[in-house]
Short mmCIF file of C-alpha atoms in Angstrom, two decimals:
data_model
loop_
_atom_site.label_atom_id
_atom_site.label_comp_id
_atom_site.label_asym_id
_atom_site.label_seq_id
_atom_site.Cartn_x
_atom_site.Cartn_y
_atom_site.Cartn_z
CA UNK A 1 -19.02 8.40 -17.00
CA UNK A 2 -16.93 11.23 -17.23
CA UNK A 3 -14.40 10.52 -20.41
CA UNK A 4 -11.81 12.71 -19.20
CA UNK A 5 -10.94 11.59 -16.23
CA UNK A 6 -12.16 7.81 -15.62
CA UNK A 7 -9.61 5.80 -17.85
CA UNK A 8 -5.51 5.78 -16.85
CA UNK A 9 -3.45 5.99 -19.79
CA UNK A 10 -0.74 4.40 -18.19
CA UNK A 11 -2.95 1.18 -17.77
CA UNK A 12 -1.14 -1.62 -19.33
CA UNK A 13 -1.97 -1.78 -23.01
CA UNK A 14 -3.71 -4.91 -24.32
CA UNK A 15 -1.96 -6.67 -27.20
CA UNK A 16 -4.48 -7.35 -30.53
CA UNK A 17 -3.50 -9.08 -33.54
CA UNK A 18 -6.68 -8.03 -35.29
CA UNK A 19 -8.84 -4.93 -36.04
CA UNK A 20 -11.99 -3.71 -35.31
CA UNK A 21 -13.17 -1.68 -38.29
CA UNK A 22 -13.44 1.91 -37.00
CA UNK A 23 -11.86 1.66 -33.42
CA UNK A 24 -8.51 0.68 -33.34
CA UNK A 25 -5.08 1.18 -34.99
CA UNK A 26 -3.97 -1.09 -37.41
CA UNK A 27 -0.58 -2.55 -35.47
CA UNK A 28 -2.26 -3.17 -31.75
CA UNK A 29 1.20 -3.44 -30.57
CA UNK A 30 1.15 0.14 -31.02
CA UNK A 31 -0.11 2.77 -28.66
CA UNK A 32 -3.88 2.98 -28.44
CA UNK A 33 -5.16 6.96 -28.90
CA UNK A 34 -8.47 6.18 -26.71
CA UNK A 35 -6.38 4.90 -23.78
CA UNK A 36 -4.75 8.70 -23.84
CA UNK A 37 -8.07 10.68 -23.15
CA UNK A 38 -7.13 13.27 -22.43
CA UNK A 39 -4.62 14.22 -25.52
CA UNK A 40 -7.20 12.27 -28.22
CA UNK A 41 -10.32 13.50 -26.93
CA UNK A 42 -11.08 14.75 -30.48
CA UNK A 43 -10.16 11.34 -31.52
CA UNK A 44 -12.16 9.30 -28.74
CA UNK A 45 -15.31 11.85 -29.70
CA UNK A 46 -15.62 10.69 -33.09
CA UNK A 47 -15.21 7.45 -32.51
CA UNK A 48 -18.26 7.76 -29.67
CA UNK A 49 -20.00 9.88 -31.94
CA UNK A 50 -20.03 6.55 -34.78
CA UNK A 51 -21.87 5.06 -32.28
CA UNK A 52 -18.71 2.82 -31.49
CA UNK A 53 -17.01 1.89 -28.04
CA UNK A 54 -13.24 3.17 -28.28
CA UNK A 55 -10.62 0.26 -27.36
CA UNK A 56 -10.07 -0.58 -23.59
CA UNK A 57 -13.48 1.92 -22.78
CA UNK A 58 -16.20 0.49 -21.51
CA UNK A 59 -19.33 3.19 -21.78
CA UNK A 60 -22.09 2.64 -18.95
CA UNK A 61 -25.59 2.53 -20.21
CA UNK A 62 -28.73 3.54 -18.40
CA UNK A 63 -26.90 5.38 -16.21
CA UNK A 64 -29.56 8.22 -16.29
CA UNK A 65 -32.59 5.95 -15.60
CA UNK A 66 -30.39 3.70 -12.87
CA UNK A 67 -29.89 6.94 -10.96
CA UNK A 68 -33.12 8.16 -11.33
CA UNK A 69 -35.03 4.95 -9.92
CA UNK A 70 -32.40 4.30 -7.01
CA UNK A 71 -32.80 7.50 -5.59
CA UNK A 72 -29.61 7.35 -4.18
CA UNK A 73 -29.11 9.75 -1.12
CA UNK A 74 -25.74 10.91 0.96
CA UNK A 75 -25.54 7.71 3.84
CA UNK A 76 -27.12 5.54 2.51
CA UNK A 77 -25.48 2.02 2.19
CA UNK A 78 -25.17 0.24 -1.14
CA UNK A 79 -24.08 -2.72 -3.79
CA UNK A 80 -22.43 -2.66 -7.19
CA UNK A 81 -22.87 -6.52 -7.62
CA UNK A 82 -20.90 -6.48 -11.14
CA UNK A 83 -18.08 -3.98 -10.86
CA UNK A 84 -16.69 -3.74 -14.48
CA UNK A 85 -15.39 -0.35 -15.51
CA UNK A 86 -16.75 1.27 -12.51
CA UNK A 87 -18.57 3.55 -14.23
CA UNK A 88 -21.75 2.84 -12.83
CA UNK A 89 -19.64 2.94 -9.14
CA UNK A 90 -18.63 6.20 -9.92
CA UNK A 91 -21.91 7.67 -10.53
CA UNK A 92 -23.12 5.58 -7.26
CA UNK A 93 -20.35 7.64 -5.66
CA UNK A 94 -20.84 10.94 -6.46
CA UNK A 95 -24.12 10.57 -5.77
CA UNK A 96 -23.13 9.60 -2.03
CA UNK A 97 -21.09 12.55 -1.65
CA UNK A 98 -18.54 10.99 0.70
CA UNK A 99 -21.43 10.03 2.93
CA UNK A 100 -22.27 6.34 3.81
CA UNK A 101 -20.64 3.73 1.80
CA UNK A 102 -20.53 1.42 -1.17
CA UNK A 103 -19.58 -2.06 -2.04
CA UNK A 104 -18.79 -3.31 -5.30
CA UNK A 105 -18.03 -6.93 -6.33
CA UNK A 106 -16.51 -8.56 -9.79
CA UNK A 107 -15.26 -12.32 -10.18
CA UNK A 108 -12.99 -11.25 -12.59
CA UNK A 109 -9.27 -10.92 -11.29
CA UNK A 110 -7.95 -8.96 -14.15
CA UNK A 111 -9.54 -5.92 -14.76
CA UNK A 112 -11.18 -5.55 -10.89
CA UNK A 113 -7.40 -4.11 -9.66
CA UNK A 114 -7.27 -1.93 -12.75
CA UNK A 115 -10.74 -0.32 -11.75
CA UNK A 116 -9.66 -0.50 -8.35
CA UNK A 117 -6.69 1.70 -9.41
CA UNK A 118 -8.77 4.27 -11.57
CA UNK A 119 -11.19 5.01 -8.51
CA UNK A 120 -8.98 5.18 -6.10
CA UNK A 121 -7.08 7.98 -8.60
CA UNK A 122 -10.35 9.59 -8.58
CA UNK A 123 -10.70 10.41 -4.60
CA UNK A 124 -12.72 7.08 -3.93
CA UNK A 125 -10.84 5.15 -0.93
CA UNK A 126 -11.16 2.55 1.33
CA UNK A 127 -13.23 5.05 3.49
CA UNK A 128 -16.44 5.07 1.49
CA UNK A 129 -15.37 2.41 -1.35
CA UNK A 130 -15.03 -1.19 -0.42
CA UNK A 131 -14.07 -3.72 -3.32
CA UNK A 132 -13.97 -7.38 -3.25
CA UNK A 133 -13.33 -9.70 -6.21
CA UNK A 134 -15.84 -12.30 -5.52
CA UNK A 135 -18.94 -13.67 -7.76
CA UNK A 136 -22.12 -11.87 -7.17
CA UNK A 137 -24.19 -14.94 -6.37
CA UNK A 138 -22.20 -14.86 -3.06
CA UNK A 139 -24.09 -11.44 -1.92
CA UNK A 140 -24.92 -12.72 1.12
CA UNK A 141 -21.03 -13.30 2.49
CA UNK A 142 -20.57 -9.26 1.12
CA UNK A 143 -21.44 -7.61 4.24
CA UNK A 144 -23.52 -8.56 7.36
CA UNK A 145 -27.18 -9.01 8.06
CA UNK A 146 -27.13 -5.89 10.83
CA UNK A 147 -25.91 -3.76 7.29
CA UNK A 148 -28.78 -3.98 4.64
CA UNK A 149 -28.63 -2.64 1.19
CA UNK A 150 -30.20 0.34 0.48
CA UNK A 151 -29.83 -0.21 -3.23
CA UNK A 152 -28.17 -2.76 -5.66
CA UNK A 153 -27.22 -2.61 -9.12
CA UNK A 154 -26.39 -5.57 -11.17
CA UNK A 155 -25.20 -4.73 -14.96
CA UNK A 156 -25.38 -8.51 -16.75
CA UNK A 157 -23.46 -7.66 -19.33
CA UNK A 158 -19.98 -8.47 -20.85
CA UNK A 159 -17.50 -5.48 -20.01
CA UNK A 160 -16.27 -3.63 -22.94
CA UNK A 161 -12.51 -4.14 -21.47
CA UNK A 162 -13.20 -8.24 -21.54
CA UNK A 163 -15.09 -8.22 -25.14
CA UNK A 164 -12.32 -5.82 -26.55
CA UNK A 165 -8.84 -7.92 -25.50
CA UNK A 166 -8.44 -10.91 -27.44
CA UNK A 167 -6.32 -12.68 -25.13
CA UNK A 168 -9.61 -13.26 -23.00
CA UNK A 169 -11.29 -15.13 -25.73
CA UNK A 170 -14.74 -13.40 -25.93
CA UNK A 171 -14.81 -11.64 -29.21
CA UNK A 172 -15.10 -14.01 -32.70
CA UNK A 173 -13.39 -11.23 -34.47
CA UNK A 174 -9.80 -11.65 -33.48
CA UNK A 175 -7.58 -14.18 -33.01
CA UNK A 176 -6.80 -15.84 -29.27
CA UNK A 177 -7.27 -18.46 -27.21
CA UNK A 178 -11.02 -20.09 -26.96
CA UNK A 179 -11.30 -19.22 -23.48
CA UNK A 180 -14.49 -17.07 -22.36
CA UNK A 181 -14.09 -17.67 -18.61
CA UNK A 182 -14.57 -14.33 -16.49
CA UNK A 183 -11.90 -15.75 -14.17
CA UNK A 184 -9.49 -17.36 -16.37
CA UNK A 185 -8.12 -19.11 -12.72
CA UNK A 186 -11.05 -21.03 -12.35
CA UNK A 187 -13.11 -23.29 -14.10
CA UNK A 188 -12.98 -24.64 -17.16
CA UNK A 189 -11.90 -22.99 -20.50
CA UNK A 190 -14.52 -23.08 -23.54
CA UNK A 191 -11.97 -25.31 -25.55
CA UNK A 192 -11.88 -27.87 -23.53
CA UNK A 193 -15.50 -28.08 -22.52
CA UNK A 194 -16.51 -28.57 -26.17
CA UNK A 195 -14.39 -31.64 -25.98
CA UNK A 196 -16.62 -32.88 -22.98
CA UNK A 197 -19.85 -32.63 -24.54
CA UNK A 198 -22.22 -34.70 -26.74
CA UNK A 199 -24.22 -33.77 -30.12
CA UNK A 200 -26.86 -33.00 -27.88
CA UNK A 201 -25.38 -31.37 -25.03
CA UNK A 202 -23.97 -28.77 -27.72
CA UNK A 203 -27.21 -28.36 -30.06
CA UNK A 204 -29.15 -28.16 -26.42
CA UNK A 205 -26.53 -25.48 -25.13
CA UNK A 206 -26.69 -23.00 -28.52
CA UNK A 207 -30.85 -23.41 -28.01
CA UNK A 208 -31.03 -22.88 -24.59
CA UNK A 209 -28.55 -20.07 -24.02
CA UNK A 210 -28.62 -17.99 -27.38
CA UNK A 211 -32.07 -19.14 -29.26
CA UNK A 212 -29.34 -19.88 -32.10
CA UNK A 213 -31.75 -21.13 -35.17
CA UNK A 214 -29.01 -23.26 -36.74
CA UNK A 215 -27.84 -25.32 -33.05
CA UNK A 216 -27.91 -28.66 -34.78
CA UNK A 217 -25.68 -27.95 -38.31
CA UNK A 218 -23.53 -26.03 -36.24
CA UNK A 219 -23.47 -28.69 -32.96
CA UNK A 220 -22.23 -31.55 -35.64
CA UNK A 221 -19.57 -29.02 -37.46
CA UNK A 222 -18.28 -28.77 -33.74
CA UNK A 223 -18.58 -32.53 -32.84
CA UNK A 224 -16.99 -33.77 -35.97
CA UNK A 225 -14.05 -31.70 -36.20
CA UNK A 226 -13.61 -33.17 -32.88
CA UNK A 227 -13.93 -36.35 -33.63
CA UNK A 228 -11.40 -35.84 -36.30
CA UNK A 229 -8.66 -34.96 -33.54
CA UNK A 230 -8.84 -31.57 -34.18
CA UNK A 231 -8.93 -29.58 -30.73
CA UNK A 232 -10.68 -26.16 -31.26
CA UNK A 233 -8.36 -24.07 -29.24
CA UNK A 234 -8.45 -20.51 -30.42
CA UNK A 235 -11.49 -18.23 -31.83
CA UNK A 236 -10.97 -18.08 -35.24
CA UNK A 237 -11.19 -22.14 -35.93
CA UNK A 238 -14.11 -22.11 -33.79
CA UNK A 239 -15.76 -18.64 -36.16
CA UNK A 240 -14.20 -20.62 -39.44
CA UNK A 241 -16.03 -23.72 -38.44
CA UNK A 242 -19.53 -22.10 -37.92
CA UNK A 243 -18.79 -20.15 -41.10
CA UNK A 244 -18.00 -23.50 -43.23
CA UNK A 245 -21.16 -25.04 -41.46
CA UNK A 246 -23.63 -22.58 -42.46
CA UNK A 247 -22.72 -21.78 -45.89
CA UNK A 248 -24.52 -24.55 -47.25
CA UNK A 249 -28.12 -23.76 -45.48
CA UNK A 250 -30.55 -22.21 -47.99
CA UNK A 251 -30.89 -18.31 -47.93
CA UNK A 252 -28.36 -17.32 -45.38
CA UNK A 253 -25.84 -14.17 -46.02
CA UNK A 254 -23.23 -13.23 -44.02
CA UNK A 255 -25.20 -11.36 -41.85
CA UNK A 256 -26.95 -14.26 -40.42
CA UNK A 257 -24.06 -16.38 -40.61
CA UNK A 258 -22.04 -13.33 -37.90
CA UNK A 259 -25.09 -13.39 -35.77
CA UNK A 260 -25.08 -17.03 -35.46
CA UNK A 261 -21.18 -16.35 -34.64
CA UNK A 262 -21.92 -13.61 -32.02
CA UNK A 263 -24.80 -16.32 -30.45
CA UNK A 264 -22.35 -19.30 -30.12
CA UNK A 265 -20.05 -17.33 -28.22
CA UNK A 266 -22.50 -15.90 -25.86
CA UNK A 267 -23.94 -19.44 -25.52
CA UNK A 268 -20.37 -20.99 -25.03
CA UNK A 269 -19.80 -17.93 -22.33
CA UNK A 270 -22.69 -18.71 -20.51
CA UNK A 271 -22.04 -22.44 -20.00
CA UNK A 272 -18.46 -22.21 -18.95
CA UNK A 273 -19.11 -19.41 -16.62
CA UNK A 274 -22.44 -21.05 -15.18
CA UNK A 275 -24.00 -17.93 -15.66
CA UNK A 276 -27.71 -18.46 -15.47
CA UNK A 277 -26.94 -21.06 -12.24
CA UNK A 278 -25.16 -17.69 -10.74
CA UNK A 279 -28.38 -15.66 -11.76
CA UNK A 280 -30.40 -17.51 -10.28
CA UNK A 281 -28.77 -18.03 -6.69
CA UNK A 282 -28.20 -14.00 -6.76
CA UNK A 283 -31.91 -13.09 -7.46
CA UNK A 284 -33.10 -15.84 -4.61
CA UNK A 285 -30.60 -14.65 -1.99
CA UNK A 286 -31.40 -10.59 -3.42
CA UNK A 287 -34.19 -9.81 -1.18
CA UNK A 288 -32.72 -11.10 1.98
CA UNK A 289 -29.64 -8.14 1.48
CA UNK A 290 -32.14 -5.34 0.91
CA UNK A 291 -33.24 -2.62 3.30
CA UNK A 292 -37.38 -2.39 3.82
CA UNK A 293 -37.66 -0.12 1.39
CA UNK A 294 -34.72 -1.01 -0.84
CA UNK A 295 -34.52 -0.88 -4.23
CA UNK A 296 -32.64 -3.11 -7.16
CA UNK A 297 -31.84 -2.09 -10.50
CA UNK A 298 -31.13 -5.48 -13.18
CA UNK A 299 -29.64 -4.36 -16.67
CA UNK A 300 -29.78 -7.87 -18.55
CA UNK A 301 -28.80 -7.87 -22.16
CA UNK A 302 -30.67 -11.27 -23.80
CA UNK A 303 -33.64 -13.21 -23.37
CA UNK A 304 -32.30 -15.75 -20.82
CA UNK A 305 -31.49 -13.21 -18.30
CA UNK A 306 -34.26 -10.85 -18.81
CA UNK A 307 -36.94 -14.20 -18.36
CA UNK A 308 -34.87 -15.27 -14.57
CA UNK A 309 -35.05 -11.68 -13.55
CA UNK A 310 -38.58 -10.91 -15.07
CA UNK A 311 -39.92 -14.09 -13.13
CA UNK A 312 -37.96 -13.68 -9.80
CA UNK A 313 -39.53 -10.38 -9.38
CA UNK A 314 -42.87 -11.28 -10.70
CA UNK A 315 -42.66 -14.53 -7.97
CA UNK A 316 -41.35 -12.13 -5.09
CA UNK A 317 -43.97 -9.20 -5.90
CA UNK A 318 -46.90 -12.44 -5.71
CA UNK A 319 -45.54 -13.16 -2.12
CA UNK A 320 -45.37 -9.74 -0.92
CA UNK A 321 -41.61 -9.11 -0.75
CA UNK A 322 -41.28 -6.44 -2.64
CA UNK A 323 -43.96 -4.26 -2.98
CA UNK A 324 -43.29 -2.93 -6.12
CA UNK A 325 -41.31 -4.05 -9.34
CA UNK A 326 -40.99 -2.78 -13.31
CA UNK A 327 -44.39 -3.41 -15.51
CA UNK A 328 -42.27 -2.96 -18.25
CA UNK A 329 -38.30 -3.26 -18.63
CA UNK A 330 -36.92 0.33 -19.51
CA UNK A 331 -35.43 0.49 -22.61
CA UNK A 332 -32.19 2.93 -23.85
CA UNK A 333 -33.34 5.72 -25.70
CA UNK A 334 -32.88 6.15 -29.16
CA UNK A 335 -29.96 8.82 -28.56
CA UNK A 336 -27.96 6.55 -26.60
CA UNK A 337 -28.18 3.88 -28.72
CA UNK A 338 -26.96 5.86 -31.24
CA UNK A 339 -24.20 6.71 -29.65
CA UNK A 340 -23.28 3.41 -28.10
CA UNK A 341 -24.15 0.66 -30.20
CA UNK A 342 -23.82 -2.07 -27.25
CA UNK A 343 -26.61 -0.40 -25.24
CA UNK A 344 -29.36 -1.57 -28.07
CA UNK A 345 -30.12 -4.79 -26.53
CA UNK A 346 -29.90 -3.81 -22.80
CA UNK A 347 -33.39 -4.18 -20.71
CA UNK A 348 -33.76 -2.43 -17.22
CA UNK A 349 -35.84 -4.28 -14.71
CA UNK A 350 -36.47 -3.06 -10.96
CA UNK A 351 -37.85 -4.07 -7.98
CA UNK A 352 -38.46 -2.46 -3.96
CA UNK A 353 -37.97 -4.14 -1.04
CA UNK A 354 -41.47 -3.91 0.74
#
């Protein structure tokens, strides 16, 4: 994505009470350089260049290898199933070349009108752009049956913009509200489904959604500060609770002890957002959208997603639907990985429409 002209410094500025080593000004209250491209470039190079994501920028990975499998061509008619940043749209776009059109869908309701706003800034209208905030296992209500993808793109992952503003509950490094809900309208919030579940239901949901090796000393640190009357409402109790839990198991360090942190979260994320349930309804209804001869590009980001996409291709290749999918999943190359820490755990899968 082009850095100098896809982010709006006069988006609204998120407020931080904590920092992330390396990215962001010490008083978050205060301006952000990265959200000013265009004066800090120097500033939002180096950052970039440390291999770290400046605040409020989300940097698209694969974007090289997307474009080269979907073979996008001017007409054609396409889906961006997880908006985000839009900076895998935009690259869908230009590709296009004002010719034919493109949908793109997000479920969350906060940052789909600021990417709305930074596209449409860019030249990218209603006339070949067409966004809806909706969740991407509903791909079959996006357009009708007589109007067929030629290509989809789904990028799994956690948006930069969502990870990096505290107030969304996401991130175990800062302080705010245990929350984790891509639509923060709907559903229920992390804090108070931990207050629903059992020992097991916990200990099941850290195995099951993260592979975290320490589920059960960490599922009855959760459960008994619970049962104490203690409501675990913001991030830091919740990171301070794993922390206390595991610094009694033999020959753990801090390292292991931040990884278990990062894993709880993603587990917790997944549950309240139902996102393997969504996953699985998209990749069932996915071959009934596509053009003969369409192709689908999945960037998943951990084991759980990469196994439902791995095996809905493998089943839909066995019946003949598509006629062709990934051996292997494509991996970032070294370079970017370098230079965007994030893209080290993404996986690229793909499949064609026979």
């Amino acid at each position: 994505m082009n850095l100098d002209n896809a982010l709006d410094e006069k988006e609204p500025k998120h407020q931080r009470r904590t920092r992330y080593k390396g990215t962001h000004p010490k008083n978050f209250k205060e301006k952000y350089k990265e959200l000013n491209p265009e004066k800090y470039a120097n500033d939002i190079a180096k950052i970039i260049q440390k291999g770290n994501t400046p605040a409020g920028m989300h940097i698209s990975i694969c974007v090289k290898e997307i474009l080269e499998f979907l073979q996008i061509t001017p007409g054609q008619t396409g889906l961006d199933a997880t908006l985000g940043y839009g900076g895998h749209t935009l690259e869908m776009l230009k590709c296009l070349d004002s010719k034919g059109r493109l949908y793109a869908i997000d479920v969350d309701p906060i940052e789909l009108p600021r990417t709305k706003d930074r596209l449409e800034r860019l030249g990218y209208g209603s006339e070949i752009l067409e966004i809806k905030q909706m969740n991407f296992s509903k791909i079959d209500q996006v357009t009708s049956k007589s109007e067929p993808f030629n290509f989809v793109l789904a990028d799994l992952g956690v948006s930069s913009m969502q990870i990096d503003n505290p107030d969304r509950g996401f991130t175990f490094k800062a302080e705010g509200p245990l929350d984790l809900r891509l639509n923060p309208k709907m559903g229920t919030s992390a804090s108070d489904r931990l207050k629903e579940m059992t020992l097991f239901e916990i200990e099941d949901m850290l195995i099951g959604n993260a592979d975290e090796p320490h589920a059960a000393v960490i599922a009855r640190a959760i459960l008994s500060t619970i049962k104490k009357g203690m409501d675990i409402t913001t991030t830091t109790q919740l990171r301070n609770i794993i922390k206390e839990a595991l610094k009694y198991v033999p020959r753990i360090n801090d390292k292991d002890i931040k990884k278990s942190c990062q894993r709880t979260f993603q587990a917790l994320r997944i549950d309240v957002n139902s996102e393997f349930e969504v996953l699985d309804e998209f990749l069932e209804k996915l071959p009934d959208v596509l053009a003969p001869g369409g192709r689908v590009a999945i960037l998943t980001f951990h084991s759980g997603e990469d196994r439902r996409v791995k095996k809905s291709f493998q089943h839909f290749f066995r019946e003949g639907v598509y006629s062709e999918i990934a051996p292997e999943p494509i991996r970032p190359s070294a370079e970017e990985c370098r230079a965007n820490s994030r893209a080290s755990c993404a996986k690229l899968r793909w499949a064609i429409k026979a």
